[in-house]
């Protein structure tokens, strides 16, 4: 492969920093970082509550924690899809 070959996706292969790529991706899909942050919060809270679970079995506590984390992520993805559909179909960009 020669270096004179044109890039396939020039908008993605420009020389930009990782921070600018991350900011651009967050602007395109704002609910993905919200879902990731919510997942981290639910897991952190579940681990904190692990010490004070009382008589609850460990497996039951972990199942509840997993369901809560998955529910938050699925909810964030659903909100993101609805947001995208609303933005593309209700507020169509002028062509």
Backbone as XML, in Angstrom:
<?xml version="1.0"?>
<chain id="A" units="angstrom">
  <residue number="1" name="UNK">
    <atom name="N" x="0.833" y="-1.174" z="0.000"/>
    <atom name="CA" x="0.000" y="0.000" z="0.000"/>
    <atom name="C" x="0.880" y="1.240" z="0.000"/>
  </residue>
  <residue number="2" name="UNK">
    <atom name="N" x="0.571" y="2.115" z="-0.881"/>
    <atom name="CA" x="1.341" y="3.348" z="-0.941"/>
    <atom name="C" x="0.676" y="4.413" z="-0.092"/>
  </residue>
  <residue number="3" name="UNK">
    <atom name="N" x="1.450" y="5.405" z="0.309"/>
    <atom name="CA" x="0.904" y="6.471" z="1.150"/>
    <atom name="C" x="0.120" y="7.490" z="0.325"/>
  </residue>
  <residue number="4" name="UNK">
    <atom name="N" x="0.157" y="7.374" z="-1.014"/>
    <atom name="CA" x="-0.581" y="8.309" z="-1.854"/>
    <atom name="C" x="-2.046" y="7.907" z="-2.025"/>
  </residue>
  <residue number="5" name="UNK">
    <atom name="N" x="-2.409" y="6.771" z="-1.451"/>
    <atom name="CA" x="-3.777" y="6.290" z="-1.574"/>
    <atom name="C" x="-4.705" y="7.154" z="-0.713"/>
  </residue>
  <residue number="6" name="UNK">
    <atom name="N" x="-5.893" y="7.501" z="-1.258"/>
    <atom name="CA" x="-6.822" y="8.343" z="-0.529"/>
    <atom name="C" x="-7.524" y="7.534" z="0.557"/>
  </residue>
  <residue number="7" name="UNK">
    <atom name="N" x="-7.824" y="8.166" z="1.696"/>
    <atom name="CA" x="-8.507" y="7.430" z="2.761"/>
    <atom name="C" x="-9.943" y="7.097" z="2.380"/>
  </residue>
  <residue number="8" name="UNK">
    <atom name="N" x="-10.446" y="5.992" z="2.916"/>
    <atom name="CA" x="-11.794" y="5.541" z="2.612"/>
    <atom name="C" x="-12.820" y="6.469" z="3.259"/>
  </residue>
  <residue number="9" name="UNK">
    <atom name="N" x="-12.607" y="6.811" z="4.528"/>
    <atom name="CA" x="-13.480" y="7.714" z="5.266"/>
    <atom name="C" x="-12.660" y="8.910" z="5.715"/>
  </residue>
  <residue number="10" name="UNK">
    <atom name="N" x="-12.535" y="9.933" z="4.887"/>
    <atom name="CA" x="-11.645" y="11.043" z="5.241"/>
    <atom name="C" x="-12.085" y="11.805" z="6.491"/>
  </residue>
  <residue number="11" name="UNK">
    <atom name="N" x="-13.396" y="11.850" z="6.774"/>
    <atom name="CA" x="-13.841" y="12.592" z="7.956"/>
    <atom name="C" x="-13.425" y="11.891" z="9.253"/>
  </residue>
  <residue number="12" name="UNK">
    <atom name="N" x="-13.167" y="10.579" z="9.188"/>
    <atom name="CA" x="-12.751" y="9.844" z="10.373"/>
    <atom name="C" x="-11.244" y="9.665" z="10.450"/>
  </residue>
  <residue number="13" name="UNK">
    <atom name="N" x="-10.540" y="9.873" z="9.367"/>
    <atom name="CA" x="-9.113" y="9.609" z="9.343"/>
    <atom name="C" x="-8.282" y="10.882" z="9.357"/>
  </residue>
  <residue number="14" name="UNK">
    <atom name="N" x="-8.861" y="11.994" z="9.706"/>
    <atom name="CA" x="-8.080" y="13.218" z="9.797"/>
    <atom name="C" x="-7.257" y="13.191" z="11.072"/>
  </residue>
  <residue number="15" name="UNK">
    <atom name="N" x="-6.223" y="13.989" z="11.093"/>
    <atom name="CA" x="-5.348" y="14.054" z="12.253"/>
    <atom name="C" x="-6.021" y="14.882" z="13.343"/>
  </residue>
  <residue number="16" name="UNK">
    <atom name="N" x="-6.683" y="14.219" z="14.271"/>
    <atom name="CA" x="-7.321" y="14.897" z="15.387"/>
    <atom name="C" x="-6.917" y="14.198" z="16.677"/>
  </residue>
  <residue number="17" name="UNK">
    <atom name="N" x="-7.089" y="14.905" z="17.775"/>
    <atom name="CA" x="-6.724" y="14.324" z="19.061"/>
    <atom name="C" x="-7.818" y="13.382" z="19.549"/>
  </residue>
  <residue number="18" name="UNK">
    <atom name="N" x="-7.474" y="12.550" z="20.493"/>
    <atom name="CA" x="-8.446" y="11.618" z="21.057"/>
    <atom name="C" x="-9.564" y="12.364" z="21.778"/>
  </residue>
  <residue number="19" name="UNK">
    <atom name="N" x="-9.226" y="13.483" z="22.404"/>
    <atom name="CA" x="-10.242" y="14.260" z="23.112"/>
    <atom name="C" x="-11.279" y="14.814" z="22.152"/>
  </residue>
  <residue number="20" name="UNK">
    <atom name="N" x="-10.838" y="15.330" z="21.017"/>
    <atom name="CA" x="-11.798" y="15.879" z="20.061"/>
    <atom name="C" x="-12.673" y="14.782" z="19.458"/>
  </residue>
  <residue number="21" name="UNK">
    <atom name="N" x="-12.105" y="13.598" z="19.260"/>
    <atom name="CA" x="-12.905" y="12.476" z="18.772"/>
    <atom name="C" x="-13.956" y="12.074" z="19.800"/>
  </residue>
  <residue number="22" name="UNK">
    <atom name="N" x="-13.553" y="12.058" z="21.077"/>
    <atom name="CA" x="-14.476" y="11.702" z="22.141"/>
    <atom name="C" x="-15.601" y="12.718" z="22.275"/>
  </residue>
  <residue number="23" name="UNK">
    <atom name="N" x="-15.275" y="13.993" z="22.193"/>
    <atom name="CA" x="-16.281" y="15.048" z="22.288"/>
    <atom name="C" x="-17.244" y="14.968" z="21.104"/>
  </residue>
  <residue number="24" name="UNK">
    <atom name="N" x="-16.723" y="14.711" z="19.914"/>
    <atom name="CA" x="-17.572" y="14.593" z="18.730"/>
    <atom name="C" x="-18.517" y="13.398" z="18.865"/>
  </residue>
  <residue number="25" name="UNK">
    <atom name="N" x="-18.016" y="12.296" z="19.380"/>
    <atom name="CA" x="-18.852" y="11.106" z="19.540"/>
    <atom name="C" x="-19.932" y="11.333" z="20.587"/>
  </residue>
  <residue number="26" name="UNK">
    <atom name="N" x="-19.605" y="12.051" z="21.669"/>
    <atom name="CA" x="-20.603" y="12.355" z="22.692"/>
    <atom name="C" x="-21.685" y="13.270" z="22.146"/>
  </residue>
  <residue number="27" name="UNK">
    <atom name="N" x="-21.324" y="14.167" z="21.231"/>
    <atom name="CA" x="-22.329" y="15.052" z="20.637"/>
    <atom name="C" x="-23.237" y="14.285" z="19.683"/>
  </residue>
  <residue number="28" name="UNK">
    <atom name="N" x="-22.685" y="13.290" z="18.986"/>
    <atom name="CA" x="-23.493" y="12.509" z="18.052"/>
    <atom name="C" x="-24.467" y="11.591" z="18.785"/>
  </residue>
  <residue number="29" name="UNK">
    <atom name="N" x="-24.011" y="10.949" z="19.846"/>
    <atom name="CA" x="-24.841" y="10.012" z="20.609"/>
    <atom name="C" x="-24.725" y="10.336" z="22.094"/>
  </residue>
  <residue number="30" name="UNK">
    <atom name="N" x="-25.528" y="11.277" z="22.588"/>
    <atom name="CA" x="-25.359" y="11.735" z="23.972"/>
    <atom name="C" x="-25.809" y="10.722" z="25.026"/>
  </residue>
  <residue number="31" name="UNK">
    <atom name="N" x="-26.612" y="9.743" z="24.675"/>
    <atom name="CA" x="-27.116" y="8.827" z="25.692"/>
    <atom name="C" x="-26.181" y="7.657" z="25.952"/>
  </residue>
  <residue number="32" name="UNK">
    <atom name="N" x="-25.181" y="7.451" z="25.127"/>
    <atom name="CA" x="-24.217" y="6.381" z="25.366"/>
    <atom name="C" x="-23.381" y="6.675" z="26.615"/>
  </residue>
  <residue number="33" name="UNK">
    <atom name="N" x="-22.799" y="7.867" z="26.752"/>
    <atom name="CA" x="-22.053" y="8.123" z="27.988"/>
    <atom name="C" x="-22.955" y="8.175" z="29.221"/>
  </residue>
  <residue number="34" name="UNK">
    <atom name="N" x="-24.210" y="8.585" z="29.046"/>
    <atom name="CA" x="-25.146" y="8.575" z="30.170"/>
    <atom name="C" x="-25.402" y="7.141" z="30.615"/>
  </residue>
  <residue number="35" name="UNK">
    <atom name="N" x="-25.579" y="6.237" z="29.671"/>
    <atom name="CA" x="-25.772" y="4.822" z="29.992"/>
    <atom name="C" x="-24.553" y="4.214" z="30.659"/>
  </residue>
  <residue number="36" name="UNK">
    <atom name="N" x="-23.363" y="4.558" z="30.175"/>
    <atom name="CA" x="-22.138" y="4.036" z="30.777"/>
    <atom name="C" x="-21.957" y="4.569" z="32.193"/>
  </residue>
  <residue number="37" name="UNK">
    <atom name="N" x="-22.235" y="5.853" z="32.396"/>
    <atom name="CA" x="-22.104" y="6.440" z="33.725"/>
    <atom name="C" x="-23.134" y="5.841" z="34.680"/>
  </residue>
  <residue number="38" name="UNK">
    <atom name="N" x="-24.345" y="5.655" z="34.213"/>
    <atom name="CA" x="-25.375" y="5.040" z="35.053"/>
    <atom name="C" x="-25.029" y="3.618" z="35.434"/>
  </residue>
  <residue number="39" name="UNK">
    <atom name="N" x="-24.471" y="2.884" z="34.493"/>
    <atom name="CA" x="-24.025" y="1.516" z="34.777"/>
    <atom name="C" x="-22.978" y="1.526" z="35.871"/>
  </residue>
  <residue number="40" name="UNK">
    <atom name="N" x="-22.017" y="2.438" z="35.764"/>
    <atom name="CA" x="-20.951" y="2.524" z="36.771"/>
    <atom name="C" x="-21.510" y="2.908" z="38.140"/>
  </residue>
  <residue number="41" name="UNK">
    <atom name="N" x="-22.485" y="3.812" z="38.166"/>
    <atom name="CA" x="-23.095" y="4.223" z="39.436"/>
    <atom name="C" x="-23.859" y="3.069" z="40.070"/>
  </residue>
  <residue number="42" name="UNK">
    <atom name="N" x="-24.631" y="2.335" z="39.274"/>
    <atom name="CA" x="-25.397" y="1.210" z="39.811"/>
    <atom name="C" x="-24.463" y="0.135" z="40.351"/>
  </residue>
  <residue number="43" name="UNK">
    <atom name="N" x="-23.404" y="-0.167" z="39.624"/>
    <atom name="CA" x="-22.452" y="-1.178" z="40.091"/>
    <atom name="C" x="-21.730" y="-0.694" z="41.351"/>
  </residue>
  <residue number="44" name="UNK">
    <atom name="N" x="-21.339" y="0.574" z="41.377"/>
    <atom name="CA" x="-20.686" y="1.115" z="42.570"/>
    <atom name="C" x="-21.593" y="1.070" z="43.788"/>
  </residue>
  <residue number="45" name="UNK">
    <atom name="N" x="-22.845" y="1.446" z="43.621"/>
    <atom name="CA" x="-23.796" y="1.404" z="44.720"/>
    <atom name="C" x="-24.040" y="-0.037" z="45.162"/>
  </residue>
  <residue number="46" name="UNK">
    <atom name="N" x="-24.127" y="-0.958" z="44.213"/>
    <atom name="CA" x="-24.316" y="-2.369" z="44.560"/>
    <atom name="C" x="-23.150" y="-2.927" z="45.339"/>
  </residue>
  <residue number="47" name="UNK">
    <atom name="N" x="-21.939" y="-2.541" z="44.962"/>
    <atom name="CA" x="-20.770" y="-2.994" z="45.704"/>
    <atom name="C" x="-20.725" y="-2.375" z="47.096"/>
  </residue>
  <residue number="48" name="UNK">
    <atom name="N" x="-21.159" y="-1.134" z="47.211"/>
    <atom name="CA" x="-21.222" y="-0.488" z="48.517"/>
    <atom name="C" x="-22.237" y="-1.191" z="49.416"/>
  </residue>
  <residue number="49" name="UNK">
    <atom name="N" x="-23.401" y="-1.529" z="48.833"/>
    <atom name="CA" x="-24.449" y="-2.193" z="49.595"/>
    <atom name="C" x="-24.125" y="-3.665" z="49.875"/>
  </residue>
  <residue number="50" name="UNK">
    <atom name="N" x="-23.098" y="-4.186" z="49.282"/>
    <atom name="CA" x="-22.723" y="-5.583" z="49.473"/>
    <atom name="C" x="-22.398" y="-5.866" z="50.937"/>
  </residue>
  <residue number="51" name="UNK">
    <atom name="N" x="-21.803" y="-4.895" z="51.619"/>
    <atom name="CA" x="-21.452" y="-5.088" z="53.022"/>
    <atom name="C" x="-22.690" y="-5.126" z="53.914"/>
  </residue>
  <residue number="52" name="UNK">
    <atom name="N" x="-23.757" y="-4.441" z="53.526"/>
    <atom name="CA" x="-24.939" y="-4.301" z="54.369"/>
    <atom name="C" x="-26.139" y="-5.060" z="53.808"/>
  </residue>
  <residue number="53" name="UNK">
    <atom name="N" x="-25.901" y="-6.196" z="53.211"/>
    <atom name="CA" x="-27.006" y="-6.916" z="52.584"/>
    <atom name="C" x="-27.792" y="-7.753" z="53.578"/>
  </residue>
  <residue number="54" name="UNK">
    <atom name="N" x="-27.312" y="-7.914" z="54.792"/>
    <atom name="CA" x="-28.041" y="-8.663" z="55.811"/>
    <atom name="C" x="-28.047" y="-10.148" z="55.520"/>
  </residue>
  <residue number="55" name="UNK">
    <atom name="N" x="-29.227" y="-10.736" z="55.562"/>
    <atom name="CA" x="-29.365" y="-12.184" z="55.370"/>
    <atom name="C" x="-29.530" y="-12.578" z="53.903"/>
  </residue>
  <residue number="56" name="UNK">
    <atom name="N" x="-29.485" y="-11.603" z="53.006"/>
    <atom name="CA" x="-29.670" y="-11.900" z="51.580"/>
    <atom name="C" x="-28.469" y="-12.694" z="51.053"/>
  </residue>
  <residue number="57" name="UNK">
    <atom name="N" x="-28.743" y="-13.701" z="50.262"/>
    <atom name="CA" x="-27.663" y="-14.501" z="49.680"/>
    <atom name="C" x="-26.879" y="-13.666" z="48.679"/>
  </residue>
  <residue number="58" name="UNK">
    <atom name="N" x="-25.613" y="-14.007" z="48.535"/>
    <atom name="CA" x="-24.731" y="-13.291" z="47.614"/>
    <atom name="C" x="-25.252" y="-13.392" z="46.184"/>
  </residue>
  <residue number="59" name="UNK">
    <atom name="N" x="-25.688" y="-14.562" z="45.754"/>
    <atom name="CA" x="-26.145" y="-14.737" z="44.371"/>
    <atom name="C" x="-27.371" y="-13.876" z="44.090"/>
  </residue>
  <residue number="60" name="UNK">
    <atom name="N" x="-28.287" y="-13.782" z="45.044"/>
    <atom name="CA" x="-29.480" y="-12.970" z="44.856"/>
    <atom name="C" x="-29.127" y="-11.478" z="44.780"/>
  </residue>
  <residue number="61" name="UNK">
    <atom name="N" x="-28.187" y="-11.065" z="45.612"/>
    <atom name="CA" x="-27.731" y="-9.671" z="45.572"/>
    <atom name="C" x="-27.087" y="-9.345" z="44.219"/>
  </residue>
  <residue number="62" name="UNK">
    <atom name="N" x="-26.257" y="-10.245" z="43.711"/>
    <atom name="CA" x="-25.599" y="-10.019" z="42.425"/>
    <atom name="C" x="-26.605" y="-10.010" z="41.279"/>
  </residue>
  <residue number="63" name="UNK">
    <atom name="N" x="-27.624" y="-10.845" z="41.349"/>
    <atom name="CA" x="-28.659" y="-10.850" z="40.315"/>
    <atom name="C" x="-29.409" y="-9.524" z="40.312"/>
  </residue>
  <residue number="64" name="UNK">
    <atom name="N" x="-29.765" y="-9.023" z="41.489"/>
    <atom name="CA" x="-30.455" y="-7.735" z="41.567"/>
    <atom name="C" x="-29.581" y="-6.617" z="41.020"/>
  </residue>
  <residue number="65" name="UNK">
    <atom name="N" x="-28.301" y="-6.645" z="41.347"/>
    <atom name="CA" x="-27.376" y="-5.624" z="40.862"/>
    <atom name="C" x="-27.255" y="-5.688" z="39.335"/>
  </residue>
  <residue number="66" name="UNK">
    <atom name="N" x="-27.169" y="-6.889" z="38.795"/>
    <atom name="CA" x="-27.045" y="-7.044" z="37.341"/>
    <atom name="C" x="-28.305" y="-6.548" z="36.635"/>
  </residue>
  <residue number="67" name="UNK">
    <atom name="N" x="-29.475" y="-6.884" z="37.157"/>
    <atom name="CA" x="-30.730" y="-6.467" z="36.540"/>
    <atom name="C" x="-30.857" y="-4.950" z="36.576"/>
  </residue>
  <residue number="68" name="UNK">
    <atom name="N" x="-30.486" y="-4.331" z="37.691"/>
    <atom name="CA" x="-30.565" y="-2.872" z="37.794"/>
    <atom name="C" x="-29.610" y="-2.201" z="36.804"/>
  </residue>
  <residue number="69" name="UNK">
    <atom name="N" x="-28.397" y="-2.712" z="36.690"/>
    <atom name="CA" x="-27.423" y="-2.122" z="35.764"/>
    <atom name="C" x="-27.870" y="-2.295" z="34.318"/>
  </residue>
  <residue number="70" name="UNK">
    <atom name="N" x="-28.351" y="-3.481" z="33.976"/>
    <atom name="CA" x="-28.826" y="-3.713" z="32.617"/>
    <atom name="C" x="-30.054" y="-2.874" z="32.313"/>
  </residue>
  <residue number="71" name="UNK">
    <atom name="N" x="-30.926" y="-2.723" z="33.279"/>
    <atom name="CA" x="-32.111" y="-1.897" z="33.077"/>
    <atom name="C" x="-31.756" y="-0.454" z="32.799"/>
  </residue>
  <residue number="72" name="UNK">
    <atom name="N" x="-30.765" y="0.074" z="33.505"/>
    <atom name="CA" x="-30.344" y="1.448" z="33.269"/>
    <atom name="C" x="-29.749" y="1.591" z="31.872"/>
  </residue>
  <residue number="73" name="UNK">
    <atom name="N" x="-28.921" y="0.653" z="31.464"/>
    <atom name="CA" x="-28.291" y="0.743" z="30.144"/>
    <atom name="C" x="-29.340" y="0.602" z="29.036"/>
  </residue>
  <residue number="74" name="UNK">
    <atom name="N" x="-30.263" y="-0.333" z="29.169"/>
    <atom name="CA" x="-31.304" y="-0.501" z="28.149"/>
    <atom name="C" x="-32.189" y="0.739" z="28.086"/>
  </residue>
  <residue number="75" name="UNK">
    <atom name="N" x="-32.496" y="1.323" z="29.242"/>
    <atom name="CA" x="-33.271" y="2.559" z="29.266"/>
    <atom name="C" x="-32.550" y="3.698" z="28.569"/>
  </residue>
  <residue number="76" name="UNK">
    <atom name="N" x="-31.240" y="3.821" z="28.797"/>
    <atom name="CA" x="-30.464" y="4.870" z="28.140"/>
    <atom name="C" x="-30.402" y="4.647" z="26.634"/>
  </residue>
  <residue number="77" name="UNK">
    <atom name="N" x="-30.241" y="3.404" z="26.208"/>
    <atom name="CA" x="-30.212" y="3.104" z="24.774"/>
    <atom name="C" x="-31.563" y="3.414" z="24.137"/>
  </residue>
  <residue number="78" name="UNK">
    <atom name="N" x="-32.657" y="3.059" z="24.826"/>
    <atom name="CA" x="-33.991" y="3.344" z="24.313"/>
    <atom name="C" x="-34.207" y="4.849" z="24.177"/>
  </residue>
  <residue number="79" name="UNK">
    <atom name="N" x="-33.811" y="5.600" z="25.187"/>
    <atom name="CA" x="-33.924" y="7.063" z="25.113"/>
    <atom name="C" x="-33.082" y="7.612" z="23.962"/>
  </residue>
  <residue number="80" name="UNK">
    <atom name="N" x="-31.903" y="7.054" z="23.752"/>
    <atom name="CA" x="-31.051" y="7.496" z="22.649"/>
    <atom name="C" x="-31.662" y="7.230" z="21.292"/>
  </residue>
  <residue number="81" name="UNK">
    <atom name="N" x="-32.281" y="6.058" z="21.139"/>
    <atom name="CA" x="-32.930" y="5.726" z="19.870"/>
    <atom name="C" x="-34.126" y="6.648" z="19.630"/>
  </residue>
  <residue number="82" name="UNK">
    <atom name="N" x="-34.924" y="6.868" z="20.668"/>
    <atom name="CA" x="-36.065" y="7.771" z="20.527"/>
    <atom name="C" x="-35.609" y="9.192" z="20.212"/>
  </residue>
  <residue number="83" name="UNK">
    <atom name="N" x="-34.545" y="9.637" z="20.847"/>
    <atom name="CA" x="-33.983" y="10.958" z="20.581"/>
    <atom name="C" x="-33.519" y="11.069" z="19.127"/>
  </residue>
  <residue number="84" name="UNK">
    <atom name="N" x="-32.839" y="10.023" z="18.637"/>
    <atom name="CA" x="-32.366" y="10.023" z="17.249"/>
    <atom name="C" x="-33.525" y="10.046" z="16.264"/>
  </residue>
  <residue number="85" name="UNK">
    <atom name="N" x="-34.543" y="9.240" z="16.536"/>
    <atom name="CA" x="-35.703" y="9.208" z="15.644"/>
    <atom name="C" x="-36.429" y="10.546" z="15.660"/>
  </residue>
  <residue number="86" name="UNK">
    <atom name="N" x="-36.577" y="11.132" z="16.829"/>
    <atom name="CA" x="-37.242" y="12.419" z="16.951"/>
    <atom name="C" x="-36.463" y="13.496" z="16.194"/>
  </residue>
  <residue number="87" name="UNK">
    <atom name="N" x="-35.138" y="13.484" z="16.348"/>
    <atom name="CA" x="-34.297" y="14.482" z="15.699"/>
    <atom name="C" x="-34.299" y="14.315" z="14.180"/>
  </residue>
  <residue number="88" name="UNK">
    <atom name="N" x="-34.321" y="13.077" z="13.686"/>
    <atom name="CA" x="-34.244" y="12.846" z="12.247"/>
    <atom name="C" x="-35.592" y="12.960" z="11.542"/>
  </residue>
  <residue number="89" name="UNK">
    <atom name="N" x="-36.689" y="12.593" z="12.219"/>
    <atom name="CA" x="-37.979" y="12.550" z="11.548"/>
    <atom name="C" x="-38.894" y="13.727" z="11.890"/>
  </residue>
  <residue number="90" name="UNK">
    <atom name="N" x="-38.801" y="14.264" z="13.075"/>
    <atom name="CA" x="-39.639" y="15.396" z="13.461"/>
    <atom name="C" x="-38.964" y="16.709" z="13.068"/>
  </residue>
  <residue number="91" name="UNK">
    <atom name="N" x="-37.725" y="16.868" z="13.477"/>
    <atom name="CA" x="-36.966" y="18.068" z="13.118"/>
    <atom name="C" x="-35.989" y="17.709" z="12.015"/>
  </residue>
  <residue number="92" name="UNK">
    <atom name="N" x="-36.521" y="17.499" z="10.818"/>
    <atom name="CA" x="-35.668" y="17.134" z="9.687"/>
    <atom name="C" x="-34.749" y="18.279" z="9.341"/>
  </residue>
  <residue number="93" name="UNK">
    <atom name="N" x="-33.475" y="17.988" z="9.108"/>
    <atom name="CA" x="-32.588" y="19.059" z="8.664"/>
    <atom name="C" x="-32.963" y="19.528" z="7.259"/>
  </residue>
  <residue number="94" name="UNK">
    <atom name="N" x="-32.873" y="20.798" z="7.036"/>
    <atom name="CA" x="-33.204" y="21.333" z="5.712"/>
    <atom name="C" x="-32.121" y="20.931" z="4.728"/>
  </residue>
  <residue number="95" name="UNK">
    <atom name="N" x="-32.548" y="20.379" z="3.627"/>
    <atom name="CA" x="-31.599" y="19.902" z="2.622"/>
    <atom name="C" x="-31.387" y="20.913" z="1.542"/>
  </residue>
</chain>
